[in-house]
Coordinates of N, CA, C and O and ligand atoms in Angstrom, one line a residue:
M4 N 0.8 -1.2 0.0 CA 0.0 0.0 0.0 C 0.9 1.3 0.0 O 0.6 2.2 -0.7
A5 N 1.9 1.2 0.8 CA 2.8 2.4 1.0 C 3.6 2.6 -0.3 O 3.7 3.7 -0.8
K6 N 4.0 1.5 -1.0 CA 4.8 1.6 -2.2 C 3.9 2.3 -3.3 O 4.4 3.2 -4.0
W7 N 2.7 1.8 -3.4 CA 1.8 2.4 -4.4 C 1.5 3.9 -4.1 O 1.7 4.8 -5.0
W8 N 1.1 4.2 -2.9 CA 0.7 5.6 -2.5 C 1.9 6.5 -2.6 O 1.7 7.6 -3.2
V9 N 3.0 6.2 -2.0 CA 4.1 7.1 -1.9 C 4.7 7.4 -3.3 O 5.0 8.5 -3.7
T10 N 4.8 6.3 -4.2 CA 5.4 6.6 -5.5 C 4.4 7.4 -6.4 O 4.9 8.1 -7.2
D11 N 3.1 7.1 -6.2 CA 2.1 7.9 -7.0 C 2.2 9.4 -6.6 O 2.2 10.3 -7.4
M12 N 2.3 9.6 -5.2 CA 2.4 11.0 -4.7 C 3.7 11.7 -5.2 O 3.7 12.8 -5.5
Q13 N 4.8 10.9 -5.1 CA 6.1 11.4 -5.6 C 6.0 11.9 -7.0 O 6.5 13.0 -7.3
Q14 N 5.3 11.1 -7.8 CA 5.2 11.5 -9.2 C 4.4 12.8 -9.4 O 4.7 13.7 -10.2
Q15 N 3.3 12.9 -8.6 CA 2.5 14.1 -8.7 C 3.2 15.4 -8.3 O 3.2 16.4 -8.9
V16 N 4.0 15.2 -7.2 CA 4.8 16.3 -6.7 C 5.9 16.8 -7.7 O 6.0 18.0 -8.0
I17 N 6.6 15.8 -8.2 CA 7.7 16.2 -9.1 C 7.2 16.7 -10.4 O 7.8 17.6 -11.0
D18 N 6.0 16.2 -10.8 CA 5.4 16.8 -12.0 C 5.0 18.3 -11.8 O 5.2 19.1 -12.7
E19 N 4.5 18.6 -10.7 CA 4.2 20.0 -10.4 C 5.5 20.8 -10.4 O 5.6 22.0 -10.8
C20 N 6.6 20.2 -9.8 CA 7.9 20.9 -9.8 C 8.4 21.2 -11.2 O 8.9 22.3 -11.5
V21 N 8.3 20.2 -12.1 CA 8.7 20.4 -13.5 C 7.8 21.5 -14.1 O 8.4 22.4 -14.8
Q22 N 6.5 21.5 -13.9 CA 5.7 22.6 -14.4 C 6.1 23.9 -13.9 O 6.1 24.9 -14.7
L23 N 6.4 24.0 -12.6 CA 6.8 25.3 -12.0 C 8.1 25.8 -12.7 O 8.2 27.1 -12.9
H24 N 9.0 24.9 -13.1 CA 10.2 25.4 -13.7 C 10.1 25.7 -15.2 O 11.0 26.2 -15.8
G25 N 8.9 25.4 -15.8 CA 8.7 25.7 -17.2 C 9.7 24.9 -18.0 O 9.9 23.7 -17.7
G26 N 10.2 25.5 -19.1 CA 11.1 24.8 -20.0 C 12.3 24.3 -19.4 O 12.8 23.2 -19.7
Y27 N 12.8 25.0 -18.3 CA 14.0 24.5 -17.7 C 13.7 23.1 -17.0 O 14.6 22.3 -16.9
G28 N 12.5 22.9 -16.6 CA 12.1 21.7 -16.0 C 12.2 20.5 -16.9 O 12.2 19.3 -16.4
Y29 N 12.3 20.8 -18.2 CA 12.4 19.7 -19.2 C 13.8 19.5 -19.8 O 14.0 18.7 -20.7
M30 N 14.7 20.2 -19.2 CA 16.1 20.1 -19.7 C 17.0 19.2 -18.7 O 17.0 19.5 -17.5
N31 N 17.7 18.2 -19.3 CA 18.5 17.3 -18.5 C 19.5 18.0 -17.7 O 20.0 17.5 -16.7
E32 N 20.0 19.2 -18.1 CA 21.0 20.0 -17.4 C 20.5 20.4 -16.0 O 21.3 20.7 -15.1
Y33 N 19.2 20.4 -15.8 CA 18.6 20.9 -14.5 C 18.2 19.7 -13.6 O 17.6 18.7 -14.1
L34 N 18.5 19.8 -12.4 CA 18.2 18.8 -11.4 C 16.8 18.3 -11.4 O 16.5 17.1 -11.3
V35 N 15.9 19.3 -11.5 CA 14.4 18.9 -11.4 C 14.1 17.9 -12.6 O 13.2 17.0 -12.3
C36 N 14.7 18.1 -13.7 CA 14.4 17.2 -14.8 C 14.9 15.8 -14.5 O 14.2 14.8 -14.7
R37 N 16.1 15.7 -14.0 CA 16.7 14.4 -13.6 C 15.9 13.7 -12.5 O 15.7 12.5 -12.4
M38 N 15.4 14.6 -11.6 CA 14.5 14.0 -10.5 C 13.2 13.4 -11.1 O 12.8 12.4 -10.6
F39 N 12.7 14.1 -12.1 CA 11.5 13.6 -12.7 C 11.8 12.2 -13.3 O 11.0 11.2 -13.1
T40 N 12.9 12.1 -14.1 CA 13.2 10.8 -14.7 C 13.4 9.7 -13.7 O 13.0 8.6 -13.8
D41 N 14.2 10.1 -12.6 CA 14.5 9.1 -11.6 C 13.2 8.7 -10.9 O 13.1 7.5 -10.5
S42 N 12.3 9.6 -10.7 CA 11.1 9.2 -9.9 C 10.1 8.4 -10.7 O 9.4 7.6 -10.2
R43 N 10.1 8.6 -12.1 CA 9.1 7.9 -12.9 C 9.2 6.4 -12.8 O 8.2 5.7 -12.8
V44 N 10.4 5.9 -12.7 CA 10.6 4.4 -12.7 C 10.1 3.8 -11.4 O 9.8 2.6 -11.4
Q45 N 9.9 4.6 -10.4 CA 9.5 4.0 -9.1 C 8.1 3.4 -9.2 O 7.8 2.4 -8.5
R46 N 7.3 3.8 -10.1 CA 6.0 3.2 -10.3 C 6.0 2.0 -11.2 O 5.0 1.3 -11.4
I47 N 7.2 1.7 -11.7 CA 7.4 0.5 -12.6 C 8.1 -0.6 -11.9 O 7.6 -1.8 -11.8
Y48 N 9.4 -0.3 -11.3 CA 10.1 -1.5 -10.8 C 9.7 -1.8 -9.4 O 8.9 -1.1 -8.8
G49 N 10.2 -3.0 -9.0 CA 9.8 -3.5 -7.6 C 8.3 -3.9 -7.6 O 7.7 -4.0 -6.6
G50 N 7.8 -4.2 -8.8 CA 6.3 -4.4 -8.9 C 5.6 -3.1 -9.4 O 5.7 -2.1 -8.6
T51 N 5.0 -3.2 -10.5 CA 4.3 -1.9 -11.0 C 3.1 -1.6 -10.1 O 2.6 -2.5 -9.3
N52 N 2.8 -0.3 -10.1 CA 1.7 0.1 -9.2 C 0.4 -0.6 -9.5 O -0.5 -0.8 -8.6
E53 N 0.2 -1.0 -10.8 CA -1.1 -1.7 -11.1 C -1.1 -3.1 -10.4 O -2.1 -3.5 -9.8
I54 N 0.1 -3.7 -10.4 CA 0.2 -5.0 -9.7 C 0.1 -4.8 -8.2 O -0.5 -5.6 -7.5
M55 N 0.6 -3.7 -7.6 CA 0.5 -3.4 -6.2 C -1.0 -3.3 -5.9 O -1.5 -3.9 -4.8
K56 N -1.8 -2.7 -6.7 CA -3.3 -2.6 -6.5 C -3.9 -4.0 -6.5 O -4.8 -4.3 -5.7
E57 N -3.4 -4.9 -7.4 CA -3.9 -6.2 -7.4 C -3.6 -7.0 -6.1 O -4.5 -7.6 -5.5
V58 N -2.4 -6.8 -5.7 CA -2.0 -7.4 -4.4 C -2.8 -6.9 -3.2 O -3.3 -7.7 -2.4
I59 N -3.0 -5.6 -3.2 CA -3.8 -5.0 -2.1 C -5.2 -5.5 -2.2 O -5.8 -5.9 -1.1
S60 N -5.8 -5.6 -3.4 CA -7.2 -6.0 -3.5 C -7.4 -7.4 -2.9 O -8.5 -7.7 -2.4
R61 N -6.4 -8.2 -3.1 CA -6.5 -9.6 -2.5 C -6.6 -9.7 -1.0 O -7.1 -10.6 -0.4
S62 N -6.1 -8.6 -0.4 CA -6.1 -8.6 1.1 C -7.3 -7.9 1.7 O -7.5 -7.9 2.9
L63 N -8.2 -7.4 0.8 CA -9.4 -6.8 1.3 C -10.6 -7.7 1.5 O -10.7 -8.7 0.7
Ligands
FAD18 C1 15.7 0.3 -13.8 C2 15.1 -1.0 -13.5 C3 15.7 -1.9 -12.6 C4 15.2 -3.1 -12.3 N1 15.8 -3.9 -11.5 C5 15.3 -5.1 -11.2 C6 16.0 -6.0 -10.3 O1 17.1 -5.6 -9.7 N2 15.5 -7.2 -10.0 C7 14.4 -7.7 -10.7 O2 14.0 -8.8 -10.4 N3 13.7 -6.9 -11.5 C8 14.2 -5.6 -11.8 N4 13.5 -4.8 -12.7 C9 12.3 -5.4 -13.4 C10 11.0 -4.8 -12.8 O3 10.7 -5.3 -11.6 C11 9.9 -5.0 -13.9 O4 10.2 -4.1 -15.0 C12 8.6 -4.7 -13.3 O5 8.2 -5.7 -12.4 C13 7.5 -4.6 -14.4 O6 7.5 -5.8 -15.2 P1 7.6 -5.6 -16.8 O7 8.7 -4.6 -17.1 O8 7.7 -7.0 -17.3 O9 6.3 -5.0 -17.2 P2 4.9 -5.7 -17.6 O10 4.6 -6.7 -16.6 O11 5.0 -6.1 -19.1 O12 3.9 -4.5 -17.5 C14 3.7 -3.5 -18.5 C15 2.5 -2.7 -18.1 O13 1.3 -3.5 -18.0 C16 0.8 -3.3 -16.7 N5 0.2 -4.6 -16.2 C17 0.7 -5.8 -16.3 N6 -0.1 -6.8 -15.7 C18 -1.2 -6.1 -15.4 C19 -2.4 -6.5 -14.7 N7 -2.6 -7.8 -14.4 N8 -3.3 -5.5 -14.5 C20 -3.1 -4.2 -14.8 N9 -2.0 -3.8 -15.4 C21 -1.0 -4.7 -15.7 C22 1.9 -2.9 -15.8 O14 1.4 -2.3 -14.6 C23 2.7 -2.0 -16.7 O15 2.2 -0.7 -16.7 C24 14.0 -3.6 -13.0 C25 13.4 -2.7 -13.9 C26 13.9 -1.5 -14.2 C27 13.2 -0.5 -15.2

């Protein structure tokens, strides 16, 4: 549950940060862009968030 919620929230937050930085947020030279790329994979590896929801649903 934590993995799904935290990584989804992380993506929402960093997406807002990229938006705030405008075009700079989309350039690899800037930390915020690299943070976006690094955070995006969190919803994929270690079990994708869709699979996390499947696992959670089994316990309900
Ligand atoms: C940088 C990186 C490092 C990794 N390191 C490791 C590692 O050290 N050890 C290791 O074992 N693995 C590692 N992996 C593999 C990782 O765990 C898998 O990529 C991950 O589990 C997703 O599997 P997949 O890539 O086969 O995607 P797929 O299973 O093909 O999924 C593709 C898409 O379909 C969705 N999907 C699949 N099945 C369902 C379903 N039943 N219901 C709804 N949606 C579904 C997924 O959520 C995803 O969005 C790594 C991956 C990356 C990108």
